[in-house]
Amino acid sequence: MYKFIIKGGKELKGTVKISGSKNASLPIIFAAILTKEAQIENVPNLRDTRTAVALLKDMGFETCFEKNTLFVREKEKIKTEADYELVRTMRASILSLGPLLAKYGKAKVSLPGGCAIGARPINFHLKALSKLGAEISIDHGYINATVKGRLKGAEIVFDKPTVGGTENLLMAAVLAKGKTVIKNAAKEPEIVDLANALKKAGAIIEGEGTDTIEITGVEELSKIDYTVMPDRIEAGTFISFIATAGGEITIEDCPYDTIEAVVQKFKEAGLTIEKLNNVTIKIKKEGKLKATDITTQVYPGFPTDMQAQFMAAMCLAEGVSIIKETIFENRFQHVLELLRLGANITIDGNTAIVKGVEKLIGAKVMATDLRASASLVAAGLAAENTTEIYRIYHLERGYENLEKKLQSLGAYIEKVKAEKPF
Ligand code: EPZ
């Protein structure tokens, strides 16, 4: 096991390039199941994307993943199963269910199991796939889904917008017979990226990025040949690093149009953020930030995946910030670790009250989930003395070469072996 050692108090300077999006890559990788062949560029080299590739390989697809390019080819015999051993390490494996069902008429996918940030059931996915004609049963921890002939288009209304549910349905519907309409769909940019990859391979989709998506099924798709969008949450995370550590950086390959809610809140707090062009921004911290409230919402509202990083910045702001988490019921685990660094935060249900302090002081802290760990890096970059972050495998699920990128901006961060029993 490894840990990060961070010596804080150094301002950041220079330029950083954003990697491909984890949350766009994952559904696009599973969309390869729908075709005979796929070539996907700009796929970040992460624990999660490698798990998705391992799942396809385990199903019998030929795969080659090098230098952020993934090739996938269908082979004769495909096992339409997603095993517990792989699924338990990555919930997004559930996104193989729709494509397997649509392409092969059957799928056996392990139930995802628990998650640190909330219960995260998949009931909306199963209910919607049943409406397309799938027979679904749950047995010994596995979802068994079958359909006689092709899935059939239908009207789906989600009880509430779900990113994964919308993606699973979209992938199932592109090969279904007839038209599917998804109402109260999620509007996240990663869904638009998936739809663009499918449309390039011959799918008929309208309304992606709105709350109503219409899909007219086709018999088959041609090769998926697509370049994944940059990671908007990674871009937002680097903005939070300037908000805590200070300095001035340029972010390249920044999907600016997809992070406006994040940029707006950091500007409100006092950061200077300048758009140089559609994919390049400059960020500068001049003086202490001021307390700013956020409420996480579905897109285009403030993303829940940036809540923890924003909280780290508010720990050093002037005044009291109110941070409300409305998407996941257990996404404040970073609070106890930030308290270890000297922050002043109280929790009341889904609301955190953050009183800004003069400074944070380095300590040993534990990563609990992907974005919580990013907030500990943000806090450690500002804290006096040394911060040691344990269980950084959480970070490596979603950030490509994080410590190297930070070192190139002048941060003192090192990845070293953690002493037992961590
Ligand atoms: C996606 O998760 C992202 N993951 C998450 O990012 C992100 O936090 C989330 O969307 C919200 O933006 C990927 O894209 C791989 P949802 P997903 O279905 O699809 C409830 C990260 O840090 N719900 O939109 O699982 C659910 O419990 C990760 O990169 C049901 O009740 O999110 C939650 O409260 C973390 N039943 C809400 O809806 C269902 O069947 C939104 O979940 C489905 C969801």
XYZ file of C-alpha atoms and ligand atoms in Angstrom:
466
model
C 0.000 0.000 0.000
C 1.102 3.569 -0.683
C 0.594 6.970 0.893
C 1.205 10.570 -0.162
C 3.559 12.834 1.769
C 2.786 16.487 1.151
C 4.769 19.441 2.466
C 2.297 22.306 2.259
C 2.591 26.054 1.959
C 4.075 26.180 -1.550
C 2.188 28.226 -4.151
C 1.576 26.465 -7.474
C 2.872 27.778 -10.809
C 2.865 26.584 -14.407
C 0.611 24.682 -16.795
C -1.292 21.418 -16.400
C -3.138 19.389 -19.043
C -6.391 17.657 -18.177
C -6.710 13.925 -18.928
C -9.647 12.182 -20.561
C -12.838 11.885 -18.523
C -13.210 8.834 -16.252
C -17.004 9.121 -16.145
C -17.302 9.444 -19.944
C -14.742 6.708 -20.656
C -16.473 4.047 -18.542
C -19.839 3.980 -20.405
C -18.053 4.395 -23.772
C -15.818 1.395 -22.969
C -18.928 -0.702 -22.184
C -20.593 0.591 -25.364
C -17.893 -1.348 -27.238
C -19.928 -4.471 -26.324
C -22.590 -3.223 -28.803
C -20.219 -3.295 -31.798
C -17.783 -5.654 -33.506
C -14.908 -3.245 -33.062
C -13.986 -0.088 -31.174
C -11.086 2.358 -31.056
C -11.356 4.799 -28.175
C -8.836 7.610 -27.734
C -8.001 9.813 -24.722
C -8.986 7.110 -22.214
C -7.289 7.956 -18.892
C -5.064 5.217 -17.457
C -6.819 4.698 -14.121
C -7.697 1.786 -11.836
C -11.346 2.124 -12.927
C -10.720 2.158 -16.679
C -8.344 -0.785 -16.336
C -11.086 -2.662 -14.427
C -13.558 -1.975 -17.248
C -11.050 -3.301 -19.787
C -10.416 -6.365 -17.600
C -14.159 -7.027 -17.531
C -14.366 -6.964 -21.349
C -11.358 -9.249 -21.546
C -12.943 -11.638 -19.048
C -16.056 -11.706 -21.259
C -13.857 -12.796 -24.170
C -13.320 -9.540 -26.088
C -9.878 -8.910 -27.541
C -8.515 -5.753 -25.933
C -5.383 -3.617 -26.203
C -4.995 -0.554 -23.956
C -1.835 1.506 -24.477
C -0.988 5.190 -24.260
C -4.574 6.216 -23.589
C -5.884 4.358 -26.657
C -8.133 1.331 -26.281
C -8.859 -1.188 -29.027
C -11.665 -3.684 -28.532
C -12.639 -6.477 -30.920
C -15.471 -8.972 -30.555
C -14.373 -12.611 -30.706
C -16.500 -15.602 -31.533
C -17.413 -16.747 -28.076
C -18.500 -14.054 -25.637
C -19.365 -14.810 -21.990
C -22.250 -12.484 -21.151
C -21.297 -12.274 -17.467
C -19.738 -9.602 -15.260
C -18.101 -11.341 -12.330
C -18.388 -10.318 -8.679
C -14.578 -10.261 -8.334
C -14.341 -7.340 -10.783
C -17.725 -5.695 -10.197
C -17.115 -5.362 -6.450
C -14.098 -3.132 -7.188
C -16.071 -0.804 -9.482
C -19.836 -0.116 -9.293
C -19.879 1.308 -12.810
C -19.580 -2.297 -14.056
C -23.381 -2.222 -13.938
C -23.104 -0.295 -17.231
C -22.331 -3.598 -18.963
C -25.902 -4.810 -18.299
C -27.753 -2.765 -20.958
C -25.230 -3.435 -23.775
C -24.968 -7.213 -23.052
C -28.746 -7.552 -23.002
C -29.231 -5.505 -26.180
C -26.469 -7.283 -28.141
C -26.704 -10.904 -26.874
C -30.212 -11.092 -25.376
C -28.870 -12.179 -21.987
C -26.664 -10.924 -19.182
C -25.559 -12.070 -15.747
C -24.092 -9.134 -13.821
C -23.066 -9.095 -10.190
C -24.979 -6.634 -8.017
C -22.608 -3.765 -7.214
C -22.821 -4.013 -3.393
C -22.284 -1.182 -0.884
C -20.469 2.143 -1.410
C -18.814 4.610 0.995
C -20.856 7.610 -0.208
C -24.336 6.108 -0.076
C -26.624 3.112 -0.643
C -26.596 3.686 -4.419
C -29.279 1.177 -5.455
C -29.779 0.320 -9.168
C -33.566 -0.127 -9.022
C -34.152 2.559 -11.686
C -31.867 0.688 -14.125
C -33.718 -2.613 -13.653
C -37.195 -1.086 -13.783
C -36.403 0.699 -17.047
C -34.809 -2.348 -18.709
C -37.893 -4.393 -17.805
C -39.979 -1.814 -19.661
C -37.948 -2.629 -22.789
C -39.043 -6.246 -22.379
C -36.236 -7.753 -20.290
C -37.036 -10.568 -17.848
C -34.998 -9.771 -14.735
C -34.382 -11.790 -11.598
C -31.867 -11.450 -8.780
C -30.235 -14.609 -7.548
C -27.233 -15.235 -5.251
C -26.087 -11.641 -5.648
C -26.370 -11.657 -9.427
C -28.781 -9.930 -11.797
C -30.011 -12.373 -14.442
C -31.559 -10.643 -17.442
C -32.883 -12.206 -20.637
C -35.044 -11.128 -23.562
C -36.700 -13.175 -26.317
C -35.558 -11.671 -29.625
C -34.705 -7.947 -29.506
C -35.537 -5.436 -26.761
C -38.546 -3.299 -27.716
C -38.631 0.496 -27.585
C -40.821 2.040 -24.852
C -41.401 5.233 -22.882
C -39.356 5.470 -19.679
C -39.877 8.089 -16.980
C -37.167 8.061 -14.295
C -38.370 8.820 -10.741
C -35.338 11.106 -10.519
C -32.475 11.856 -12.943
C -29.865 9.104 -12.773
C -26.588 9.304 -14.731
C -25.905 5.574 -14.804
C -29.553 4.692 -15.418
C -29.738 7.052 -18.399
C -26.478 5.648 -19.837
C -27.568 1.997 -19.406
C -30.920 2.701 -21.079
C -29.372 4.675 -23.891
C -27.021 1.782 -24.706
C -29.836 -0.788 -24.502
C -32.207 1.275 -26.649
C -29.835 1.868 -29.600
C -30.279 -1.796 -30.673
C -33.914 -2.167 -29.552
C -36.794 -2.535 -31.984
C -38.607 0.774 -32.466
C -38.455 4.014 -30.500
C -37.520 4.604 -26.860
C -38.210 7.882 -25.091
C -36.395 8.561 -21.813
C -38.094 11.274 -19.731
C -36.551 12.964 -16.668
C -33.229 11.801 -18.061
C -29.927 12.980 -16.570
C -28.239 15.798 -18.550
C -24.596 15.338 -17.549
C -21.954 16.074 -20.256
C -20.676 12.491 -20.008
C -24.077 11.308 -21.314
C -23.716 13.645 -24.300
C -20.221 12.250 -24.932
C -21.584 8.678 -24.868
C -24.412 9.629 -27.251
C -21.908 11.254 -29.635
C -19.752 8.099 -29.648
C -22.831 5.943 -30.401
C -24.155 8.318 -33.087
C -20.779 8.217 -34.831
C -21.249 4.445 -35.012
C -24.700 4.775 -36.596
C -27.057 5.089 -33.608
C -30.123 7.353 -33.946
C -30.387 9.558 -30.848
C -31.941 12.980 -30.211
C -32.176 15.193 -27.146
C -29.043 14.048 -25.290
C -28.127 16.738 -22.766
C -31.813 17.537 -22.185
C -34.285 15.770 -19.883
C -35.958 14.008 -22.819
C -33.920 11.657 -25.016
C -35.388 9.847 -28.035
C -33.665 6.776 -29.487
C -34.730 4.919 -32.630
C -33.245 1.440 -32.543
C -31.109 0.085 -35.394
C -30.216 -3.525 -36.335
C -26.501 -3.026 -35.720
C -23.811 -0.396 -35.153
C -20.589 0.077 -37.094
C -17.173 0.514 -35.451
C -16.982 2.917 -32.496
C -14.164 5.348 -33.303
C -14.158 8.133 -30.746
C -12.054 10.513 -28.651
C -13.308 10.913 -25.069
C -13.923 14.431 -23.682
C -11.542 15.888 -21.021
C -12.380 15.283 -17.352
C -14.423 18.197 -15.970
C -14.030 17.011 -12.372
C -10.246 16.803 -12.695
C -10.298 20.384 -14.058
C -12.446 21.504 -11.105
C -10.102 19.711 -8.707
C -7.066 21.625 -10.025
C -9.010 24.888 -9.518
C -9.536 23.814 -5.885
C -5.764 23.228 -5.525
C -5.170 26.906 -6.381
C -7.983 27.917 -4.035
C -6.140 26.233 -1.149
C -2.410 26.430 -2.010
C -2.474 29.739 -3.893
C -0.413 30.719 -6.926
C -1.258 30.992 -10.593
C -1.662 28.204 -13.162
C -2.952 27.602 -16.657
C -5.190 24.585 -17.295
C -5.115 23.152 -20.818
C -7.705 20.792 -22.360
C -10.170 22.235 -19.865
C -13.831 21.494 -20.794
C -14.781 25.019 -19.688
C -18.389 24.923 -20.882
C -19.113 21.929 -18.654
C -17.778 23.454 -15.396
C -19.522 26.837 -15.350
C -21.268 26.192 -12.027
C -17.899 25.331 -10.442
C -16.092 28.339 -11.967
C -18.891 30.657 -10.853
C -18.656 29.527 -7.213
C -14.852 29.797 -7.050
C -15.114 33.286 -8.604
C -17.732 34.214 -5.993
C -15.224 33.086 -3.353
C -12.631 35.438 -4.843
C -10.496 33.401 -7.256
C -9.556 35.068 -10.538
C -10.471 32.715 -13.393
C -9.855 33.859 -16.949
C -11.020 31.984 -20.043
C -8.169 32.244 -22.582
C -10.057 30.177 -25.159
C -12.586 27.303 -25.187
C -10.161 24.822 -23.709
C -7.680 26.929 -21.723
C -8.202 28.843 -18.484
C -5.925 30.798 -16.179
C -6.497 30.769 -12.435
C -4.965 33.057 -9.869
C -5.445 33.466 -6.112
C -5.062 36.987 -4.794
C -5.601 37.181 -1.055
C -7.858 35.236 1.261
C -11.036 33.709 -0.148
C -14.407 34.672 1.234
C -16.949 32.185 2.567
C -19.336 30.897 -0.120
C -22.341 28.575 0.102
C -23.016 25.680 -2.265
C -25.767 23.123 -2.749
C -24.947 20.106 -4.878
C -27.389 19.425 -7.710
C -27.756 17.424 -10.896
C -26.166 18.973 -14.003
C -25.926 21.918 -14.797
C -25.971 22.654 -11.046
C -22.906 22.378 -8.749
C -21.607 18.793 -9.082
C -21.552 16.526 -6.034
C -18.139 15.276 -7.286
C -16.682 18.732 -6.478
C -18.313 19.166 -3.042
C -15.394 17.827 -0.965
C -12.749 19.804 -2.865
C -14.769 23.029 -2.512
C -15.154 22.351 1.218
C -11.363 22.096 1.599
C -11.061 25.598 0.094
C -13.756 26.991 2.389
C -11.835 25.711 5.428
C -9.416 28.640 4.889
C -11.949 31.261 3.748
C -13.029 34.365 5.631
C -16.372 33.605 7.377
C -18.909 30.748 7.469
C -19.871 28.617 4.419
C -22.967 26.406 4.233
C -22.435 23.272 2.132
C -25.476 21.142 1.297
C -25.171 17.675 -0.257
C -28.409 16.630 -1.994
C -27.302 13.746 -4.254
C -25.672 11.187 -1.921
C -26.677 10.557 1.677
C -23.210 9.813 3.084
C -20.761 12.130 1.326
C -19.187 13.966 4.258
C -16.580 11.402 5.281
C -13.779 13.843 4.461
C -15.034 16.144 7.242
C -13.542 14.059 10.070
C -10.205 13.964 8.261
C -10.244 17.736 7.587
C -10.863 18.242 11.312
C -7.597 16.367 11.920
C -5.870 19.133 9.893
C -7.380 21.787 12.146
C -10.512 22.693 10.169
C -13.676 23.885 11.936
C -16.709 22.046 10.489
C -19.980 20.877 12.007
C -22.473 18.578 10.307
C -26.237 18.814 10.583
C -27.902 16.128 8.448
C -27.014 16.841 4.798
C -25.533 20.233 5.671
C -21.954 21.079 6.678
C -21.219 24.417 8.377
C -17.629 25.416 7.639
C -16.072 28.182 9.750
C -12.906 29.440 8.056
C -9.699 29.138 10.099
C -6.405 31.050 9.868
C -4.387 27.981 8.929
C -4.365 24.201 8.632
C -1.646 22.090 10.193
C -0.316 18.895 8.602
C -1.260 15.488 10.132
C -1.851 11.826 9.169
C -5.215 11.426 7.420
C -7.102 8.614 5.713
C -8.689 8.652 2.255
C -12.211 7.170 2.299
C -13.447 7.633 -1.281
C -12.273 9.169 -4.534
C -13.337 12.812 -4.152
C -12.822 12.874 -0.369
C -9.176 11.989 -1.038
C -8.879 14.859 -3.538
C -10.082 17.244 -0.813
C -7.349 15.954 1.527
C -4.726 16.650 -1.152
C -6.157 20.163 -1.569
C -6.002 20.758 2.199
C -2.528 19.198 2.510
C -1.148 21.553 -0.174
C -2.119 24.511 2.052
C -1.385 23.022 5.477
C 1.744 23.940 7.427
C 4.289 21.127 7.887
C 3.681 17.630 6.565
C 0.437 15.846 5.711
C 0.416 12.088 5.134
C -2.565 10.692 3.213
C -3.169 6.949 3.550
C -5.160 4.615 1.252
C -4.431 6.680 -1.854
C -5.692 3.784 -3.989
C -8.973 5.679 -3.800
C -7.356 8.583 -5.683
C -5.832 6.371 -8.336
C -9.302 5.256 -9.320
C -10.024 8.671 -10.804
C -6.908 10.863 -11.210
C -4.195 10.074 -13.771
C -0.595 10.863 -12.645
C -1.843 13.276 -9.990
C 1.374 13.574 -8.028
C 3.473 14.060 -11.205
C 1.135 16.788 -12.414
C 1.336 18.518 -9.015
C 5.133 18.158 -8.892
C 5.292 19.882 -12.318
C 3.412 22.808 -10.722
C 6.019 23.028 -7.941
C 4.171 21.140 -5.191
C 6.073 18.981 -2.726
C 4.190 15.681 -2.960
C 5.672 12.210 -2.878
C 4.171 8.733 -3.217
C 5.862 6.332 -0.803
C 5.199 2.903 0.637
C 2.901 3.075 3.651
C 4.003 1.451 6.843
C 1.928 -1.595 7.883
C -0.960 -2.066 8.764
C -2.256 0.692 6.431
C -22.471 8.889 -11.522
O -22.824 7.873 -10.577
C -20.973 9.139 -11.352
N -20.244 7.907 -11.600
C -20.686 9.627 -9.942
O -19.299 9.965 -9.852
C -21.487 10.891 -9.688
O -21.306 11.285 -8.356
C -22.986 10.629 -9.946
O -23.185 10.121 -11.268
C -23.830 11.878 -9.808
O -23.390 12.873 -10.637
C -19.964 7.561 -12.888
O -20.320 8.215 -13.848
C -19.188 6.299 -13.084
P -26.771 8.448 -10.266
P -24.244 7.116 -10.656
O -27.376 7.198 -10.790
O -24.596 6.876 -12.071
C -29.915 7.388 -6.764
C -17.109 9.956 -8.982
O -16.672 10.502 -7.959
N -30.273 6.216 -7.592
O -26.979 9.692 -11.026
O -24.176 5.960 -9.747
C -28.483 7.291 -6.215
O -28.421 6.523 -5.058
C -18.467 9.227 -8.949
O -16.517 9.983 -10.075
C -31.283 5.375 -7.165
O -31.876 5.573 -6.103
O -25.200 8.236 -10.019
C -28.121 8.749 -5.996
O -28.618 9.169 -4.773
C -19.013 9.069 -7.572
N -31.596 4.297 -7.934
C -28.852 9.431 -7.144
O -29.885 8.552 -7.574
C -30.962 4.036 -9.133
O -31.271 3.039 -9.806
C -27.974 9.790 -8.339
O -27.277 8.640 -8.753
C -29.951 4.914 -9.566
C -29.616 6.010 -8.779
